[in-house]
Short mmCIF file of C-alpha atoms in Angstrom, two decimals:
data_model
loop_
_atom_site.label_atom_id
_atom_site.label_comp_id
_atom_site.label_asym_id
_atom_site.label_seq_id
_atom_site.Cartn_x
_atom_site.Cartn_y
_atom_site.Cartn_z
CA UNK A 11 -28.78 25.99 14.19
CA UNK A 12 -27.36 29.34 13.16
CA UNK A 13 -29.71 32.62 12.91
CA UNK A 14 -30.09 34.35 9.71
CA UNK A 15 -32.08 37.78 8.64
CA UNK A 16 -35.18 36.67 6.60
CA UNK A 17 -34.01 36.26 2.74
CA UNK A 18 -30.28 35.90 3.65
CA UNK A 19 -30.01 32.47 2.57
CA UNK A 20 -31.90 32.63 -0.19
CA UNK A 21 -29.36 35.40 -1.36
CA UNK A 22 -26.62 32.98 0.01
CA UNK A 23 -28.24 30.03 -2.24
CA UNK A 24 -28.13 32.19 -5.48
CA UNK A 25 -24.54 33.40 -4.83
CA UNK A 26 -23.10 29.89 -4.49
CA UNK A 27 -24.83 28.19 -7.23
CA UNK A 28 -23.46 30.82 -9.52
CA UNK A 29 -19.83 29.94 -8.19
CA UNK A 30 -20.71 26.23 -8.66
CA UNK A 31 -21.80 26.74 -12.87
CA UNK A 32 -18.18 28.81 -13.02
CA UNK A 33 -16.41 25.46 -11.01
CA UNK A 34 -18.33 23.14 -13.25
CA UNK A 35 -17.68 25.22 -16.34
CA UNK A 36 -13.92 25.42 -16.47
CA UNK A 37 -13.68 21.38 -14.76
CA UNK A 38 -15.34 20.22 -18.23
CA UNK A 39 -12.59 21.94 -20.27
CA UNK A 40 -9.75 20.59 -17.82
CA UNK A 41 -8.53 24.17 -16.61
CA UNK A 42 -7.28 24.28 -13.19
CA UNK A 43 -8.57 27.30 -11.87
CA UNK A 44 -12.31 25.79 -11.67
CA UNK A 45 -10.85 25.30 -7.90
CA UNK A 46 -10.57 28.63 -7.10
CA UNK A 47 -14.50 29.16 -7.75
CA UNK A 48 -15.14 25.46 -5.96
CA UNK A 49 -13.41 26.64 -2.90
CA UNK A 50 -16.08 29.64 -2.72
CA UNK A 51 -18.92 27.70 -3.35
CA UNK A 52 -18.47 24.95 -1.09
CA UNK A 53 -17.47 27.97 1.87
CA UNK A 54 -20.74 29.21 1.13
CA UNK A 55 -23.02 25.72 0.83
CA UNK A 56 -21.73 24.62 4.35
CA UNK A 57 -23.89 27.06 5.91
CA UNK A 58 -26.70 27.09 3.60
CA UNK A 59 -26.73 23.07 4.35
CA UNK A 60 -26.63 23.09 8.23
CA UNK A 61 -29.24 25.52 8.42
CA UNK A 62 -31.62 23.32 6.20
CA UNK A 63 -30.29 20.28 8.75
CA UNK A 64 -28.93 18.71 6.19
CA UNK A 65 -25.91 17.74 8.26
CA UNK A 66 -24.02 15.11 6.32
CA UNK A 67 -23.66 17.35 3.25
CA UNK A 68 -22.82 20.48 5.50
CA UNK A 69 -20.04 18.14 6.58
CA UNK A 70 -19.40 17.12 3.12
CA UNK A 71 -18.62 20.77 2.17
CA UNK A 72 -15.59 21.21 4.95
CA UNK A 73 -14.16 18.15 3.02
CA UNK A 74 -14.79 19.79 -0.37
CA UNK A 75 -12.72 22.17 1.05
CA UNK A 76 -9.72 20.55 1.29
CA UNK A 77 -10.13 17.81 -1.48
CA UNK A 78 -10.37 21.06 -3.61
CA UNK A 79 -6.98 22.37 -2.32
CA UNK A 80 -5.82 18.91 -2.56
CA UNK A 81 -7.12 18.62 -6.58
CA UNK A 82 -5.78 21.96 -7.32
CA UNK A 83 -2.07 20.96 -6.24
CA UNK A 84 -2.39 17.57 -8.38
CA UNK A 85 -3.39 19.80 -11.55
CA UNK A 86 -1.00 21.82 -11.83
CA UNK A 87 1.76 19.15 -11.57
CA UNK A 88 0.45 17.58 -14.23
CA UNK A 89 -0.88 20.77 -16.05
CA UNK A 90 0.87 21.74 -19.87
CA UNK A 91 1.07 24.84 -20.91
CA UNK A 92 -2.75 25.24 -21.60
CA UNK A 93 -3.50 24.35 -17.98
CA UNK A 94 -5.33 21.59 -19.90
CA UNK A 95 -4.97 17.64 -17.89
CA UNK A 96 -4.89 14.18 -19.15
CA UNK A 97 -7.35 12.03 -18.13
CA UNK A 98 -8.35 8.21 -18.04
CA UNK A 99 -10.47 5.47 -17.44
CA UNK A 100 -10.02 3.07 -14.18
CA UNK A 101 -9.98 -0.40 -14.82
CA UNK A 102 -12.79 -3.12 -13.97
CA UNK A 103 -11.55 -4.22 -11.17
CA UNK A 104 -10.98 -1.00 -9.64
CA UNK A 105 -14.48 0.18 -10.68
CA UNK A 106 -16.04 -2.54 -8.44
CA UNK A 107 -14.05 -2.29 -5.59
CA UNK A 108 -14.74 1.79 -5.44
CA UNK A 109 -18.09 0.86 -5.88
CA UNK A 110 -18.32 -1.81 -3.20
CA UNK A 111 -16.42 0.17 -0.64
CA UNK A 112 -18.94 3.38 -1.20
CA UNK A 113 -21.94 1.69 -0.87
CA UNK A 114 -21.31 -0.14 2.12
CA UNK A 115 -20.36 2.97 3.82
CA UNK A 116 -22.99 4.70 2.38
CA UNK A 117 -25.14 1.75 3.54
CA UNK A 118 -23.37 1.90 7.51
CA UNK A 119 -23.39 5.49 7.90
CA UNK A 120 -27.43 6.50 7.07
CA UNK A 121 -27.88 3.77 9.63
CA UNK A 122 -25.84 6.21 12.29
CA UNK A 123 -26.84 9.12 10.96
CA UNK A 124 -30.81 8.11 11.24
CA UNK A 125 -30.15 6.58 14.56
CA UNK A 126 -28.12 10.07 16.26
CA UNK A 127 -29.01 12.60 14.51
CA UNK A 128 -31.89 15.16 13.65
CA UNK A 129 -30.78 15.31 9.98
CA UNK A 130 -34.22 15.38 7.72
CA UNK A 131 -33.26 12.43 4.92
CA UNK A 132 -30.52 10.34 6.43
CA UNK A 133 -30.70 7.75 3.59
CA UNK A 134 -31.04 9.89 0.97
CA UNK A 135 -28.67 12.74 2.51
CA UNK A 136 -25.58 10.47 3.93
CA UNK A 137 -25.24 8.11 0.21
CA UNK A 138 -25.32 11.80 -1.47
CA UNK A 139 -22.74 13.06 0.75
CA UNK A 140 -20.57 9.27 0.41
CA UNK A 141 -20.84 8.71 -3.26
CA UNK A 142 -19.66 12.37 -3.50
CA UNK A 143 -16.46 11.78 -1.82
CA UNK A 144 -15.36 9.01 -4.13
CA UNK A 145 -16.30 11.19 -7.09
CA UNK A 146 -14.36 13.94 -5.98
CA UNK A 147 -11.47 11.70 -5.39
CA UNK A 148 -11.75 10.47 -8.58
CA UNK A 149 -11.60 13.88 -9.86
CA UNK A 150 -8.79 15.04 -8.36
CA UNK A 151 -7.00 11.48 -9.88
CA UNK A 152 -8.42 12.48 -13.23
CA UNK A 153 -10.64 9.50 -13.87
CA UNK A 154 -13.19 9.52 -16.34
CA UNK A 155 -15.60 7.93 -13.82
CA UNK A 156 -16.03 10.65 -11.72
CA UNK A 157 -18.71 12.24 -14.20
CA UNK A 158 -20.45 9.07 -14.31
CA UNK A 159 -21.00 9.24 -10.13
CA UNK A 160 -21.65 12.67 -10.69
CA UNK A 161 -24.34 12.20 -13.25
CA UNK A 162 -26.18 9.86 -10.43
CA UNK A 163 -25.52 12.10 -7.25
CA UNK A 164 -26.95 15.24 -9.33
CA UNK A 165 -30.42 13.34 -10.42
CA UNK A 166 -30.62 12.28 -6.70
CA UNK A 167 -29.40 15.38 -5.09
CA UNK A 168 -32.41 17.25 -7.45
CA UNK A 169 -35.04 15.57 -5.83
CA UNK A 170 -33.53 15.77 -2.25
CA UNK A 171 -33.31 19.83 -2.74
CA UNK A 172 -36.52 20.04 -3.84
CA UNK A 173 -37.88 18.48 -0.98
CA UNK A 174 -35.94 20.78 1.34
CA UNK A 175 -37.12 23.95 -0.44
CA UNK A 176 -33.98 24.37 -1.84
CA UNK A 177 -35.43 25.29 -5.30
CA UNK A 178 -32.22 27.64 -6.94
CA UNK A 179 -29.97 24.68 -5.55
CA UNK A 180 -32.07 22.35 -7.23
CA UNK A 181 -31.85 24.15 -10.32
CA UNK A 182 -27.93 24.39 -10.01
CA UNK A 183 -27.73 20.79 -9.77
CA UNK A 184 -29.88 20.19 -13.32
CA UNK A 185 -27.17 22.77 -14.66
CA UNK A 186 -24.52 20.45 -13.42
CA UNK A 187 -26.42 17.21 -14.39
CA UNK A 188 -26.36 18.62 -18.19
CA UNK A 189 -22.84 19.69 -17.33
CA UNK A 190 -21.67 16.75 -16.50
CA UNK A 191 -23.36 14.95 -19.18
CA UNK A 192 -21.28 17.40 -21.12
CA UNK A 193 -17.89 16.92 -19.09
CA UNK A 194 -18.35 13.18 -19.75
CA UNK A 195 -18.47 13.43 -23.49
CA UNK A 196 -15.68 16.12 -23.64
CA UNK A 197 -12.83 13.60 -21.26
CA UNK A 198 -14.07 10.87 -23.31
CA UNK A 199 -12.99 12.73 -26.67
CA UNK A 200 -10.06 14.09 -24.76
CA UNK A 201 -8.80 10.37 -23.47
CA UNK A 202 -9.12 9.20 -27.12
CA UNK A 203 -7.02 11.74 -28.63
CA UNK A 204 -4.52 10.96 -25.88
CA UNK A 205 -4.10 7.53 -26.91
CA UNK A 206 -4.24 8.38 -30.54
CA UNK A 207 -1.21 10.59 -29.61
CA UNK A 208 0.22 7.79 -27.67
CA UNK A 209 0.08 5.41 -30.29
CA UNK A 210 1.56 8.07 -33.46
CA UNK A 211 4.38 8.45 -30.92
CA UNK A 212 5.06 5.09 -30.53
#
């Protein structure tokens, strides 16, 4: 566990979250550079997360890392001049199997996790950290669905912060609940006027 002055995280805490709203902010309107503010805040959350023992998640943010390298790249191939991205739904099939696949390794890795490992809410803290990678896969694809996981992991991830006295964190996270409500609606509308555009060139 690493050694902090009294108050440093806390400082730490309120520092990231305000990188996360800017990430969040600029992801609902499609503009690539939310990365360059998610690549701060998830530097910054790995340490806030170990030292709270929340170890899957602490983990989670050095894979943040590079899936937000990775998403950047992917936007701006696809990026017009507006830096704006088209987006779109996956199909039913694909919905299932992404959601089979998660929650069995959701289900098989709490089970490790509890078993060899100090970490304070393995069931709770593990599925966060698993349903999270999928959604920001899904992000980085440009798939509608990744609000809807998001919407879930940010009601859950509330309650988990709370519990670990993570109160501004837990606040961030109702910011990006409401923001992903938001970012929902706004691809939505944006993957309708695509096909309306689709379908006048036609």
């Amino acid at each position: 566990m690493m050694q902090f002055e009294p108050g440093f995280l806390d400082k730490l805490e309120w520092v990231a979250a305000g990188f996360g709203v800017l990430n969040i902010a600029l992801l609902i309107f499609r503009i690539h550079w939310n990365y360059l503010f998610g690549l701060i805040m998830v530097a910054l959350y790995f340490f806030i997360f170990w030292e709270k023992a929340l170890f899957a998640e602490a983990v989670l943010q050095i894979f943040f890392f590079g899936a937000q390298i990775w998403g950047w790249w992917l936007w701006l191939k696809v990026g017009d001049t507006t830096n704006q991205v088209e987006v779109r739904w996956l199909d039913w099939r694909s919905r299932i199997v992404w959601l089979t696949a998660l929650s069995a390794v959701a289900l098989n890795l709490s089970a490790v996790m509890a078993r060899y490992t100090t970490a304070s809410a393995p069931f709770v803290d593990t599925p966060i950290a698993v349903f999270s990678v999928g959604a920001q896969v899904l992000l980085g694809y440009r798939r509608i669905e990744n609000w809807i996981l998001w919407i879930v992991i940010d009601l859950v991830s509330i309650a988990l912060y709370i519990y670990r006295d993570l109160e501004p964190t837990a606040g961030l996270y109702g910011g990006f609940l409401v923001l992903s409500l938001l970012g929902l609606q706004q691809w939505i509308s944006a993957a309708k006027d695509q096909a309306a555009k689709e379908q006048t060139a036609a």
